[in-house]
Tab-separated table of C-alpha atoms and ligand atoms in Angstrom:
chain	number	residue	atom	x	y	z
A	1416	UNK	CA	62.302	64.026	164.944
A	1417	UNK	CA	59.135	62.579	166.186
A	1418	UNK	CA	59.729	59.885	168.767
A	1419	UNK	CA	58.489	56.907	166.934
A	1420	UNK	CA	58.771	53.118	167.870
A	1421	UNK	CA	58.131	52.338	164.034
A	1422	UNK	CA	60.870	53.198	161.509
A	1423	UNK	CA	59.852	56.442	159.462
A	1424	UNK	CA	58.951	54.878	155.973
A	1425	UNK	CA	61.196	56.785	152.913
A	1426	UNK	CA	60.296	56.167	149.296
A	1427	UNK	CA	63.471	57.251	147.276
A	1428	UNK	CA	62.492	57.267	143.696
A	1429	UNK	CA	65.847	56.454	141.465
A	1430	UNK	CA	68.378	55.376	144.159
A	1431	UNK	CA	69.796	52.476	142.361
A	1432	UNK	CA	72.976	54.563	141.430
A	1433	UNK	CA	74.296	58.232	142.381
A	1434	UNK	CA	72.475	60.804	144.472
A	1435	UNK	CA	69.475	58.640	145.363
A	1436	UNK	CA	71.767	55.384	146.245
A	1437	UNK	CA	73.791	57.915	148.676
A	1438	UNK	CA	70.292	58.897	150.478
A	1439	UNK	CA	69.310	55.622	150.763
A	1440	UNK	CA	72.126	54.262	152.119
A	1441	UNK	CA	72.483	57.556	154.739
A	1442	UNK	CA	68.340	56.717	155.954
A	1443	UNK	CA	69.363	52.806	156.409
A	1444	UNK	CA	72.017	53.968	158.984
A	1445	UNK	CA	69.396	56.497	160.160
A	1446	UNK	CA	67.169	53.481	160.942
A	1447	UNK	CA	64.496	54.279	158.392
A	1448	UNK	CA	62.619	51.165	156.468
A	1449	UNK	CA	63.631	52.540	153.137
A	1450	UNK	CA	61.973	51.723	149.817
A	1451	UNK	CA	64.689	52.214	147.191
A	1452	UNK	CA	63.223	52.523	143.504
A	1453	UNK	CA	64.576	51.881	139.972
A	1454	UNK	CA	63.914	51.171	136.622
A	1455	UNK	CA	66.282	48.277	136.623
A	1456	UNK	CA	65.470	44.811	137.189
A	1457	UNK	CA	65.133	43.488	141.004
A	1458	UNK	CA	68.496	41.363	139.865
A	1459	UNK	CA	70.254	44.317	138.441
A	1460	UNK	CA	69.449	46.627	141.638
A	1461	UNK	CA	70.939	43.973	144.086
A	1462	UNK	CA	74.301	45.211	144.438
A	1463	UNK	CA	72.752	49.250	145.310
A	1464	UNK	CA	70.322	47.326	147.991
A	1465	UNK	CA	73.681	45.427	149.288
A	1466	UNK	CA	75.769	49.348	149.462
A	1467	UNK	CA	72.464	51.065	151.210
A	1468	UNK	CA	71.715	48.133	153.565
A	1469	UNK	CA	74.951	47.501	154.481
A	1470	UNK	CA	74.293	48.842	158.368
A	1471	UNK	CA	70.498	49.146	158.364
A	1472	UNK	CA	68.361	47.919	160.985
A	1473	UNK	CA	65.688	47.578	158.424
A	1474	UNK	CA	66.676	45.694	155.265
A	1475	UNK	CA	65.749	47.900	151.966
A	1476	UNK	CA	63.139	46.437	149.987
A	1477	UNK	CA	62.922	46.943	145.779
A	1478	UNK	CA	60.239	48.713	143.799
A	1479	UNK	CA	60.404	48.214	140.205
A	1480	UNK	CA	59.199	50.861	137.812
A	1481	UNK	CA	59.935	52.540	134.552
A	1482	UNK	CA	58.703	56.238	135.619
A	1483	UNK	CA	58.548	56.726	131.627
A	1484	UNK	CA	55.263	55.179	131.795
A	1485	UNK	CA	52.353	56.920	133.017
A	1486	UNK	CA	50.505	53.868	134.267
A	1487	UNK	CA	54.241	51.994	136.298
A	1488	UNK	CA	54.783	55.788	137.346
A	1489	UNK	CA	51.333	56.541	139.135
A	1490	UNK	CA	51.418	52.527	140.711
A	1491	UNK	CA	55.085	53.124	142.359
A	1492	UNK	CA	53.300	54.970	146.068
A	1493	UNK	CA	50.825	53.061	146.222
A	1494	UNK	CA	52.483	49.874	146.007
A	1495	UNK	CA	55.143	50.904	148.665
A	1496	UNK	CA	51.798	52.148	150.793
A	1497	UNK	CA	50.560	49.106	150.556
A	1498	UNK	CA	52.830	47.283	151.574
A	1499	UNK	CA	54.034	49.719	154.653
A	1500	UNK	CA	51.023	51.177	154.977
A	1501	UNK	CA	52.440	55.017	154.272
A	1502	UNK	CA	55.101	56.938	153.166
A	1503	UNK	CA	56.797	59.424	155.960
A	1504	UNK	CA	59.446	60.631	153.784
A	1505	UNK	CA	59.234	60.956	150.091
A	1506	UNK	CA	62.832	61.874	147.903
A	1507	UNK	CA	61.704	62.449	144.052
A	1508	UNK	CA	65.162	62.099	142.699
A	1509	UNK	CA	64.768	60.209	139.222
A	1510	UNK	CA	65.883	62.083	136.585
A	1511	UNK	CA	67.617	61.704	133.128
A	1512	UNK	CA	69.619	64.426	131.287
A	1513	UNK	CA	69.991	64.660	127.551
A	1514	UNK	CA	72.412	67.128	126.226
A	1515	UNK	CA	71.368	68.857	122.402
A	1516	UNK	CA	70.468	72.065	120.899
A	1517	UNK	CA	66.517	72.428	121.444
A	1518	UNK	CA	66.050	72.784	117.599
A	1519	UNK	CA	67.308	69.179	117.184
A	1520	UNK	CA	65.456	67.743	120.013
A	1521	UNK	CA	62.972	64.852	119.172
A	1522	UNK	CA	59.660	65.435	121.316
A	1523	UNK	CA	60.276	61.527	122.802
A	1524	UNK	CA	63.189	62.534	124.541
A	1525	UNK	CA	62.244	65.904	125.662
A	1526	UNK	CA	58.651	64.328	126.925
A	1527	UNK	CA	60.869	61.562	128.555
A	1528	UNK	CA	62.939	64.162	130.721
A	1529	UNK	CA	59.669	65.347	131.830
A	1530	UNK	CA	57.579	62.275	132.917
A	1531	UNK	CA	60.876	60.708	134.676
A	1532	UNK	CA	61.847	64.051	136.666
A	1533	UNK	CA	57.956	66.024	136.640
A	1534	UNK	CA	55.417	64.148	135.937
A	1535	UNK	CA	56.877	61.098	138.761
A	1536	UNK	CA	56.865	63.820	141.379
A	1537	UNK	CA	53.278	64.445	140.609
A	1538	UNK	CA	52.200	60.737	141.285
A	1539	UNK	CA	54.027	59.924	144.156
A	1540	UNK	CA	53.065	63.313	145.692
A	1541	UNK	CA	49.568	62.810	145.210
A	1542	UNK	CA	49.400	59.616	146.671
A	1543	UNK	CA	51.805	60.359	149.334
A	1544	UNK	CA	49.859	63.540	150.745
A	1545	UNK	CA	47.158	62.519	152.069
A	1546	UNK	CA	48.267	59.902	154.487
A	1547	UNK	CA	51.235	62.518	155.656
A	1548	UNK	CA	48.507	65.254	156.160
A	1549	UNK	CA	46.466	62.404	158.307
A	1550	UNK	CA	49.339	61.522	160.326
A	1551	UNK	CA	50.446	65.515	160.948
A	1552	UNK	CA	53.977	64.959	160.049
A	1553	UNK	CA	55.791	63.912	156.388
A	1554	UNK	CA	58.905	65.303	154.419
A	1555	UNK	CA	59.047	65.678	150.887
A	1556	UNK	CA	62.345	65.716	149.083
A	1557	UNK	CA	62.451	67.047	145.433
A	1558	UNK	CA	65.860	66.472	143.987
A	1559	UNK	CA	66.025	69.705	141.700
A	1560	UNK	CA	69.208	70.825	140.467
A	1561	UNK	CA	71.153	74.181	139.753
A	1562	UNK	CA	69.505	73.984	136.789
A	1563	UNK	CA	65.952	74.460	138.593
A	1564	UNK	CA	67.796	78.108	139.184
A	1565	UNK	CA	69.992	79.067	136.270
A	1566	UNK	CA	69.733	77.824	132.954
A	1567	UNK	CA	73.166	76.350	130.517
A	1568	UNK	CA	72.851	75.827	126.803
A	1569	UNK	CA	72.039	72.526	125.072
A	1570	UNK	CA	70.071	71.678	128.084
A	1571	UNK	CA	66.474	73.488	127.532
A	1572	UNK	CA	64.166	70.784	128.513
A	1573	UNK	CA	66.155	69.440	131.523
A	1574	UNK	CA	66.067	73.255	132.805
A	1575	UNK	CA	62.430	73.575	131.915
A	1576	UNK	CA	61.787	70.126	133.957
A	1577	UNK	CA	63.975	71.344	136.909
A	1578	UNK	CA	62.130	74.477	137.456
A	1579	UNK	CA	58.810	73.487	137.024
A	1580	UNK	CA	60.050	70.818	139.933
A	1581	UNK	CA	60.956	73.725	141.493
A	1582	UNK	CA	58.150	75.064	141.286
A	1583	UNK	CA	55.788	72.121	142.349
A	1584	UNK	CA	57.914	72.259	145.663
A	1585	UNK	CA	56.586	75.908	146.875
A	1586	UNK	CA	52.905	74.888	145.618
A	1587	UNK	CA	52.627	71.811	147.552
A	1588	UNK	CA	54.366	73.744	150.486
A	1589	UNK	CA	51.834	76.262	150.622
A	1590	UNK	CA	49.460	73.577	150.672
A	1591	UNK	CA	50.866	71.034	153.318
A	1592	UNK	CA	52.438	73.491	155.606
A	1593	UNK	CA	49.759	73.498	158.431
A	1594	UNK	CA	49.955	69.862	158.433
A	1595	UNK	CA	53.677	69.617	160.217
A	1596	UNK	CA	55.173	68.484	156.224
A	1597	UNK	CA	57.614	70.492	154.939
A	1598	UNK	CA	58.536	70.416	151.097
A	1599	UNK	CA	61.785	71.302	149.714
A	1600	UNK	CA	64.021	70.756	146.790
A	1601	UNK	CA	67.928	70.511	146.769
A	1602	UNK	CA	69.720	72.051	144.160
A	1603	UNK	CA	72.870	70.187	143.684
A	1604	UNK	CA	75.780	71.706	141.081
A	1605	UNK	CA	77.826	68.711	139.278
A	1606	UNK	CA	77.807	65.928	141.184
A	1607	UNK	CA	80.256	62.941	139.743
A	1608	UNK	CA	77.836	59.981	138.822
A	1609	UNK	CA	76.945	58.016	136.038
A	1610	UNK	CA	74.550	60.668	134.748
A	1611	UNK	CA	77.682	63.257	134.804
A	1612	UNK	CA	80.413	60.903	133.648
A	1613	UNK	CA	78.280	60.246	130.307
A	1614	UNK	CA	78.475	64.333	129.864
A	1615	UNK	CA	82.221	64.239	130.631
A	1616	UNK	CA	82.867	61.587	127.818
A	1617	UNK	CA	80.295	63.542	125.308
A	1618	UNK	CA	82.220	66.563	126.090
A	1619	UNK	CA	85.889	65.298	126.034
A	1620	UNK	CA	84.536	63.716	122.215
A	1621	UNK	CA	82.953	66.840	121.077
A	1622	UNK	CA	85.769	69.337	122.221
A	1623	UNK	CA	88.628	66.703	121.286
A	1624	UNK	CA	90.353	67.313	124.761
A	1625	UNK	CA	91.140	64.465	127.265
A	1626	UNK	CA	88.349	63.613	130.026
A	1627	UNK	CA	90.503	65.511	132.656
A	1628	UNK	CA	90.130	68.374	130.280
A	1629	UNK	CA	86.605	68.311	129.390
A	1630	UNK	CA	86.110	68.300	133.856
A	1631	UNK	CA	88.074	71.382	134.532
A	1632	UNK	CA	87.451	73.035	131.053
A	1633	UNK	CA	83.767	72.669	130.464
A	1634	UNK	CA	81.906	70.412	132.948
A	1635	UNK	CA	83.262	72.626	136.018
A	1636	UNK	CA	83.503	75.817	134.178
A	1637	UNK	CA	80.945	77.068	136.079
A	1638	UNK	CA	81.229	75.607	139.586
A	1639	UNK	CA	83.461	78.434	141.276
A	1640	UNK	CA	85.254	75.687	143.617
A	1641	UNK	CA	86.353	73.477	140.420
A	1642	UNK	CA	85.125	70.377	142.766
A	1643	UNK	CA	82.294	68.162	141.967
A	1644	UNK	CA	80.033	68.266	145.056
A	1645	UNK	CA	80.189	65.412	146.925
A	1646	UNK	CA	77.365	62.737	147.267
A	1647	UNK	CA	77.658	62.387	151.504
A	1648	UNK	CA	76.663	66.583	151.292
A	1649	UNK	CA	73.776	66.201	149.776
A	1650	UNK	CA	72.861	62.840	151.523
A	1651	UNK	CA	73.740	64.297	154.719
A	1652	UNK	CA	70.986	67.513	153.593
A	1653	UNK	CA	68.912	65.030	152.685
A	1654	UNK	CA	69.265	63.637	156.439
A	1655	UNK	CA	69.200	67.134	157.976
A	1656	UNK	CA	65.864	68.295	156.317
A	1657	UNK	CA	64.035	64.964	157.994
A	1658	UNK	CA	64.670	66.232	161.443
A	1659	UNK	CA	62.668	68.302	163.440
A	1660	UNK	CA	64.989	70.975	163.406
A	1661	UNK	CA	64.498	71.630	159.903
A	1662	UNK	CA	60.449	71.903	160.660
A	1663	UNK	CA	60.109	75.485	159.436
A	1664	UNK	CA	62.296	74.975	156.041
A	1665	UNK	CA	59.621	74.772	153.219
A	1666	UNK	CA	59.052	75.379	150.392
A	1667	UNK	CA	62.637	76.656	149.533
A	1668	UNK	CA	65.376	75.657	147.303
A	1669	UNK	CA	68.506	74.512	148.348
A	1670	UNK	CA	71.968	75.367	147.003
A	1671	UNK	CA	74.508	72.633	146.974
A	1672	UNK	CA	76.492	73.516	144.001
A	1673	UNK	CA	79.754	74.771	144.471
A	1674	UNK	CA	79.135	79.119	144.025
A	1675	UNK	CA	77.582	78.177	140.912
A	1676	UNK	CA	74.079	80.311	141.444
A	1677	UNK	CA	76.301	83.195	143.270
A	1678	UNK	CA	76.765	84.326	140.216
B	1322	NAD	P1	72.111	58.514	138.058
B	1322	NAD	O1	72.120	58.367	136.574
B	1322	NAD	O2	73.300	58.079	138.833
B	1322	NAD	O3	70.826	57.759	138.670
B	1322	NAD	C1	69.584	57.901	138.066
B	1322	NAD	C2	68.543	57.066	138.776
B	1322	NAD	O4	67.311	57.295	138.094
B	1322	NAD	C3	68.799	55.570	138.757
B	1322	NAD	O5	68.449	55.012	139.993
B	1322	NAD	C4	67.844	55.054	137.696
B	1322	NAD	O6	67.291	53.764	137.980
B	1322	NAD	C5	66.732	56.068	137.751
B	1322	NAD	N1	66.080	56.134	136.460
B	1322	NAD	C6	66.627	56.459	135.257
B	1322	NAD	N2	65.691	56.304	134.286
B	1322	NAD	C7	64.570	55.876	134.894
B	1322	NAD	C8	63.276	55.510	134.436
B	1322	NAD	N3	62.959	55.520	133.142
B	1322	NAD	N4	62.370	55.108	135.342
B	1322	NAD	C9	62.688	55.038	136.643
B	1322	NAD	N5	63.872	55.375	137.148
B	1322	NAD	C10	64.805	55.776	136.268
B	1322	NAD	O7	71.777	60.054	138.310
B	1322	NAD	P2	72.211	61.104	139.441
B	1322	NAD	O8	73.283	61.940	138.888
B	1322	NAD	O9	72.382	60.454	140.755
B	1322	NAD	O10	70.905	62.035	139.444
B	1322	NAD	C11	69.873	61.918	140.409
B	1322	NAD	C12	69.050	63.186	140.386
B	1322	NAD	O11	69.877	64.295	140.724
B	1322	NAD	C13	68.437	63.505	139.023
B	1322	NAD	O12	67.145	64.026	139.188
B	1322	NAD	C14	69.372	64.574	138.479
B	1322	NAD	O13	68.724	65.406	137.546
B	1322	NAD	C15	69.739	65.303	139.750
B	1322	NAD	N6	70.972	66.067	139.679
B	1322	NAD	C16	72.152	65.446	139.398
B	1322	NAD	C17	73.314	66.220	139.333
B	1322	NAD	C18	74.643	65.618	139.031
B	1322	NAD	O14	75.591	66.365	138.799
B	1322	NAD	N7	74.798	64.300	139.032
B	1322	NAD	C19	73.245	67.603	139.548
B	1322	NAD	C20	72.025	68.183	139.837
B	1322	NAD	C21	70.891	67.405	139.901
C-alpha cells in the first residue's frame, strides 16, 4: 500500500448491516477514515458505526441516502468528497433482493433492484474517478454476487442487475487501469444476513419445512460446502484487494461462494 501519512478515505455504500458493516468495520482496524452509508436514519445507523468503530483510529462518520432516488443517489460522493476531499477506496455494496417469478414482477420493484445495486455504482463511480485518476492510485470495490455469474429462478432482475455490475467492473477497468486503480467485483455465494434470513423465512413458508430445512434444502442447495460463507472472508478480500499486492487484479470477478460457480 502506498505509504501515506493521511488515512486512505473508503466510501462503503450500504454498510449499516451484513457484508458492507463487516468491510467497514475490517478498514477501521486497517486505519482507514471510513464513510459508512445507509438508507437508515443517522439514529438508526448508530449501533453499525459503534460495531465498525469499535478499534478505529479514525471514528466512522454517517452518510444518509436512499440510493432509490436518482437525485440522494448521485449527491452520496460528492458529499463524502467534500467533506474529505476524495475517495481512495470506493465498495458499491447496496443492494436489495426480491424473490418472484418475472411474469409477476411489478416494474417498481424490478427498477428498484436496479437503481440501489446499478445505477448507485454509476454515481459514485463517476464522481469518484476522476480524483483517483489525479492522485494515480484508487480501488474500486463492486459487491457483485454469484448471481453476477450464474443465474437461479425467481430471481431475473437481481441476476440481470448483478451482471450488468459485473460488467461495469471490466469497463471501468479498462478505462482506469493506467492510472494505478484497479476495479473488481466479489462474487459472494449465500452469505447469512438480514437480506438472506428474509429468503430463509419466505422459503421455509412457501415449502412448509422448518427454517433449518429451508437452509440445507433450498437456500444451500447449491453451495457445494452446505456453509454460508462467512462475512470476515469476504471482508478480509475486501482488505486484500486494497493492498499493493493486489495492484495487477482488475477488472475480474471474484468467487467467494462455496463451489457454487464450479459447476
Ligand atoms: P443487508 O440487507 O444486510 O444490507 C443491505 C445494506 O443496503 C444496508 O446497509 C442498507 O442500508 C442498504 N440499503 C438497502 N436499501 C437501500 C436503499 N434504498 N438506499 C440505500 N441503501 C440501502 O444485505 P447484505 O446481504 O449484506 O448484502 C450486501 C450486498 O451483497 C448486496 O449488494 C447483495 O446483493 C450482495 N450479496 C449478498 C449475498 C448474501 O448472501 N447475503 C450474496 C451475494 C451478494
Amino acid at each position: 500500500m502506498a505509504d501515506h501519512q493521511e488515512p486512505k478515505i473508503a466510501l462503503i455504500t450500504g454498510s449499516t448491516s451484513g457484508i458492507g458493516l463487516a468491510i467497514a468495520k475490517r478498514y477501521c482496524e486497517a486505519g482507514f477514515q471510513v464513510a459508512m452509508h445507509g438508507v437508515e436514519a443517522a439514529d438508526e445507523a448508530a449501533q453499525a458505526l459503534a460495531i465498525a468503530g469499535k478499534e478505529a483510529k479514525h471514528a466512522p462518520v454517517y452518510f444518509q441516502a436512499d440510493l432509490s432516488d436518482n437525485a440522494q443517489s448521485a449527491g452520496l460522493a460528492p458529499a463524502v468528497i467534500q467533506q474529505f476531499g476524495r475517495i481512495d477506496i470506493l465498495v458499491n455494496n447496496a443492494g436489495i433482493q426480491k424473490v418472484q417469478p418475472i411474469d409477476q414482477f411489478e416494474y417498481a420493484d424490478f427498477n428498484r433492484i436496479v437503481q440501489i445495486s446499478l445505477d448507485s455504482s454509476y454515481h459514485t463511480i463517476h464522481a469518484a474517478l476522476p480524483l483517483m485518476k489525479k492522485a494515480g492510485w484508487g480501488r474500486i470495490i463492486n459487491i457483485a454476487s454469484a448471481h453476477g455469474l450464474r443465474a437461479s429462478v425467481n430471481k431475473a432482475p437481481y441476476v440481470a442487475t448483478k451482471h450488468a455490475v459485473v460488467g461495469l467492473t471490466k469497463g471501468v477497468a479498462l478505462e482506469s487501469a493506467e492510472y494505478g486503480i484497479t476495479c473488481n467485483a466479489i462474487c459472494p455465494g449465500f452469505v447469512l444476513t438480514p437480506l438472506v434470513e428474509k429468503q430463509v423465512r419466505d422459503q421455509a413458508k412457501a415449502h412448509g419445512m422448518s427454517e433449518d430445512e429451508a437452509i440445507r434444502n433450498v437456500i444451500l442447495a447449491g453451495q457445494p460446502t452446505k456453509q454460508f460463507v462467512g462475512l470476515d472472508e469476504i471482508a478480509e478480500m475486501a482488505f486484500y484487494l486494497c493492498g499493493d499486492w493486489a495492484r495487477s487484479i482488475t477488472g475480474t470477478t471474484i468467487s467467494i461462494d462455496g463451489g457454487w460457480t464450479a459447476k
